[in-house]
């Protein structure tokens, strides 16, 4: 996967009216780089630069090379915040990528062979894509662009759960997510022109897209010093 690039500048003033001024008058977006052994680094990113990189569909499961002054380091996007009623970016959270450690990212689930799905072609069913993305733990160099689910042999009333996905040596799923083993996709039965929802089991479906367990969270989350700015 191609490494994305982003330029930023150090942010000297933290709190107060400085972030508001930057957002509304200077077209800059405040942010924070955290994690690793280095101290958290407050930054500003030009709005236009942020818009360019956000247009990448796989941003949240990509390594981004950020340049702050003369220093370059790799990060992943953890959060992009916008004003609740205005189309304005208010803050970004970036986590450092540390060599030899895993990162937590959200990866899209892509359905393969939908047109050849047994439950559709032979039984007239309908695919129900319950979870469109899943949380994975991965080494930075092995982050999957997407994870495929082969639908060809799936019949009606059958569910594809997390445990049915094949893993490689580059990534794994959080322990709490594996314990939940949520339904990712199923094939519903069509009866009398309507869908029979009784054959769908969706317990734990939120787990695939929800937050990872406490034992999987990065230990160097030092972004709390910026929390007061994010609602500006």
Coordinates of C-alpha atoms in Angstrom, one line a residue:
X1 CA 0.0 0.0 0.0
X2 CA 1.4 3.4 -1.0
X3 CA 2.5 5.6 1.9
X4 CA 0.5 8.9 2.1
X5 CA 2.2 12.1 2.9
X6 CA 1.1 15.2 4.9
X7 CA 2.8 18.4 5.9
X8 CA 2.2 20.1 9.3
X9 CA 3.7 22.8 11.5
X10 CA 4.4 22.9 15.2
X11 CA 1.6 24.5 17.3
X12 CA 3.1 26.7 20.0
X13 CA -0.1 28.1 21.5
X14 CA -2.4 25.5 23.1
X15 CA -5.9 26.2 24.4
X16 CA -7.6 29.6 24.7
X17 CA -8.8 31.3 21.5
X18 CA -5.8 30.2 19.4
X19 CA -7.4 27.1 17.9
X20 CA -10.6 29.0 17.0
X21 CA -8.6 31.7 15.3
X22 CA -6.6 29.1 13.4
X23 CA -9.7 27.2 12.2
X24 CA -11.9 30.2 11.2
X25 CA -9.4 32.8 10.1
X26 CA -6.3 31.0 9.0
X27 CA -7.8 27.8 7.5
X28 CA -5.7 25.6 9.7
X29 CA -6.8 22.5 11.6
X30 CA -5.3 21.8 15.1
X31 CA -4.1 18.3 15.9
X32 CA -1.9 16.2 18.1
X33 CA 0.7 13.5 17.4
X34 CA 1.0 11.0 20.2
X35 CA 2.4 7.6 21.1
X36 CA 5.9 6.1 21.2
X37 CA 8.6 7.3 23.4
X38 CA 8.4 11.0 22.2
X39 CA 6.3 13.6 23.9
X40 CA 2.9 14.5 22.3
X41 CA 3.4 17.1 19.5
X42 CA 0.6 19.7 19.0
X43 CA 0.4 20.6 15.3
X44 CA -1.5 22.6 12.7
X45 CA -2.4 21.2 9.3
X46 CA -3.5 23.4 6.4
X47 CA -7.2 22.8 5.6
X48 CA -6.5 22.2 1.9
X49 CA -3.7 19.6 2.8
X50 CA -6.1 17.8 5.1
X51 CA -8.9 17.7 2.5
X52 CA -6.5 16.1 0.0
X53 CA -5.5 13.3 2.3
X54 CA -9.0 12.7 3.6
X55 CA -10.2 12.0 0.0
X56 CA -8.2 8.8 0.2
X57 CA -10.7 6.0 0.8
X58 CA -8.3 3.9 2.9
X59 CA -7.0 6.7 5.1
X60 CA -7.8 5.1 8.4
X61 CA -5.9 1.9 7.6
X62 CA -3.0 3.5 5.9
X63 CA 0.4 4.7 7.2
X64 CA 0.9 8.4 6.7
X65 CA 4.3 10.1 6.5
X66 CA 4.0 13.4 8.3
X67 CA 6.6 16.2 8.0
X68 CA 6.7 18.7 10.9
X69 CA 9.5 21.2 10.2
X70 CA 12.5 19.1 9.3
X71 CA 11.3 16.0 11.1
X72 CA 9.5 13.1 9.3
X73 CA 7.7 10.3 11.0
X74 CA 5.0 7.7 10.3
X75 CA 1.6 8.0 11.8
X76 CA -1.9 6.6 11.4
X77 CA -5.1 8.6 11.6
X78 CA -7.1 7.8 14.7
X79 CA -9.8 10.5 14.6
X80 CA -10.9 13.4 12.5
X81 CA -13.4 15.7 14.3
X82 CA -15.8 18.2 12.7
X83 CA -18.1 20.8 14.1
X84 CA -21.5 19.3 14.8
X85 CA -23.5 21.9 12.8
X86 CA -20.8 23.4 10.5
X87 CA -18.8 21.8 7.7
X88 CA -15.6 22.6 9.5
X89 CA -12.8 20.4 10.7
X90 CA -11.9 21.1 14.3
X91 CA -9.2 18.5 15.3
X92 CA -7.2 15.5 14.2
X93 CA -5.6 12.8 16.3
X94 CA -2.5 11.0 14.9
X95 CA -0.8 8.1 16.5
X96 CA 2.9 7.4 15.9
X97 CA 3.8 4.1 14.2
X98 CA 6.6 2.5 16.3
X99 CA 8.7 -0.1 14.6
X100 CA 8.2 -3.6 16.1
X101 CA 4.8 -2.8 17.6
X102 CA 1.2 -3.4 16.4
X103 CA -1.3 -0.8 15.5
X104 CA -5.1 -0.9 15.7
X105 CA -6.9 0.0 12.5
X106 CA -10.3 -0.4 10.9
X107 CA -10.3 -2.3 7.7
X108 CA -13.2 -2.6 5.1
X109 CA -14.9 -6.0 4.6
X110 CA -15.4 -6.7 0.9
X111 CA -17.8 -9.3 -0.4
X112 CA -16.5 -11.5 -3.2
X113 CA -18.6 -13.5 -5.7
X114 CA -21.9 -11.9 -4.7
X115 CA -23.5 -12.6 -8.1
X116 CA -22.6 -16.3 -7.8
X117 CA -23.8 -16.7 -4.2
X118 CA -25.6 -20.0 -3.8
X119 CA -28.3 -18.5 -1.6
X120 CA -29.1 -15.9 -4.2
X121 CA -28.9 -17.8 -7.4
X122 CA -30.4 -21.1 -6.3
X123 CA -32.6 -20.1 -3.4
X124 CA -33.7 -16.5 -4.2
X125 CA -32.2 -15.0 -1.0
X126 CA -30.8 -11.6 -0.3
X127 CA -27.4 -10.7 1.1
X128 CA -27.4 -8.8 4.4
X129 CA -24.0 -7.1 4.9
X130 CA -24.2 -6.7 8.7
X131 CA -20.7 -5.3 9.3
X132 CA -18.9 -3.4 6.5
X133 CA -15.6 -3.0 8.4
X134 CA -13.7 -4.7 11.2
X135 CA -11.0 -3.8 13.7
X136 CA -7.6 -5.5 13.3
X137 CA -4.3 -5.5 15.1
X138 CA -1.5 -5.4 12.6
X139 CA 2.2 -4.6 12.1
X140 CA 2.5 -1.3 10.2
X141 CA 4.0 -3.0 7.1
X142 CA 1.2 -5.6 7.0
X143 CA -2.0 -3.5 7.3
X144 CA -4.5 -5.1 4.9
X145 CA -6.1 -2.8 2.5
X146 CA -9.3 -4.8 2.8
X147 CA -10.5 -8.3 3.9
X148 CA -12.5 -10.4 1.5
X149 CA -15.4 -12.6 2.3
X150 CA -16.2 -15.2 -0.4
X151 CA -20.0 -15.5 -0.7
X152 CA -20.1 -18.2 -3.5
X153 CA -21.1 -21.1 -1.3
X154 CA -23.1 -19.3 1.3
X155 CA -26.7 -20.5 1.5
X156 CA -29.9 -18.9 2.9
X157 CA -30.1 -18.8 6.7
X158 CA -26.3 -19.1 6.9
X159 CA -24.1 -16.6 8.7
X160 CA -20.5 -15.7 8.1
X161 CA -18.9 -14.9 11.5
X162 CA -15.6 -13.4 12.4
X163 CA -14.1 -16.8 13.3
X164 CA -14.6 -17.9 9.7
X165 CA -12.2 -15.3 8.3
X166 CA -8.7 -16.6 7.5
X167 CA -5.8 -14.8 9.1
X168 CA -2.3 -14.3 7.9
X169 CA 0.8 -13.7 10.0
X170 CA 0.6 -10.0 9.5
X171 CA -2.6 -9.2 11.5
X172 CA -5.0 -10.5 14.0
X173 CA -8.3 -9.5 15.7
X174 CA -8.7 -8.0 19.2
X175 CA -9.3 -10.7 21.9
X176 CA -12.7 -9.3 22.9
X177 CA -13.8 -9.2 19.3
X178 CA -12.9 -12.8 18.8
X179 CA -14.7 -13.7 22.0
X180 CA -17.9 -12.0 20.6
X181 CA -17.5 -13.7 17.2
X182 CA -20.0 -11.3 15.6
X183 CA -22.0 -12.0 12.4
X184 CA -20.4 -10.1 9.5
X185 CA -22.7 -11.1 6.6
X186 CA -25.7 -13.5 6.1
X187 CA -28.1 -14.5 3.4
X188 CA -31.8 -13.8 4.3
X189 CA -34.7 -15.9 3.0
X190 CA -37.2 -14.1 0.8
X191 CA -40.8 -15.2 1.5
X192 CA -43.8 -13.8 -0.3
X193 CA -41.9 -10.8 -1.7
X194 CA -40.6 -9.8 1.8
X195 CA -37.5 -10.7 3.8
X196 CA -37.7 -13.2 6.6
X197 CA -35.7 -11.6 9.4
X198 CA -36.2 -14.4 11.8
X199 CA -33.3 -16.4 10.2
X200 CA -30.9 -13.6 10.9
X201 CA -28.7 -13.8 14.0
X202 CA -27.1 -10.4 14.7
X203 CA -26.0 -10.6 18.3
X204 CA -22.7 -8.9 18.9
X205 CA -22.8 -7.2 15.4
X206 CA -21.6 -3.9 17.0
X207 CA -18.5 -5.6 18.2
X208 CA -16.9 -5.7 14.7
X209 CA -17.1 -1.9 14.4
X210 CA -17.0 -0.8 18.0
X211 CA -14.1 0.0 20.2
X212 CA -11.4 -2.5 20.9
X213 CA -11.0 -3.9 24.4
X214 CA -8.9 -2.2 27.1
X215 CA -6.2 -4.7 26.7
X216 CA -5.8 -3.9 23.1
X217 CA -5.6 -0.1 23.4
X218 CA -2.3 1.8 22.8
X219 CA -0.6 2.5 26.1
X220 CA 0.8 5.8 25.1
X221 CA -2.4 7.7 24.5
X222 CA -1.4 11.1 25.6
X223 CA -3.9 13.2 23.6
X224 CA -5.9 14.2 26.6
X225 CA -4.0 17.5 26.9
X226 CA -5.9 18.6 23.7
X227 CA -9.3 17.5 24.8
X228 CA -10.4 21.0 25.6
X229 CA -9.9 22.2 22.1
X230 CA -11.8 19.5 20.2
X231 CA -15.2 21.0 20.9
X232 CA -14.1 24.5 19.7

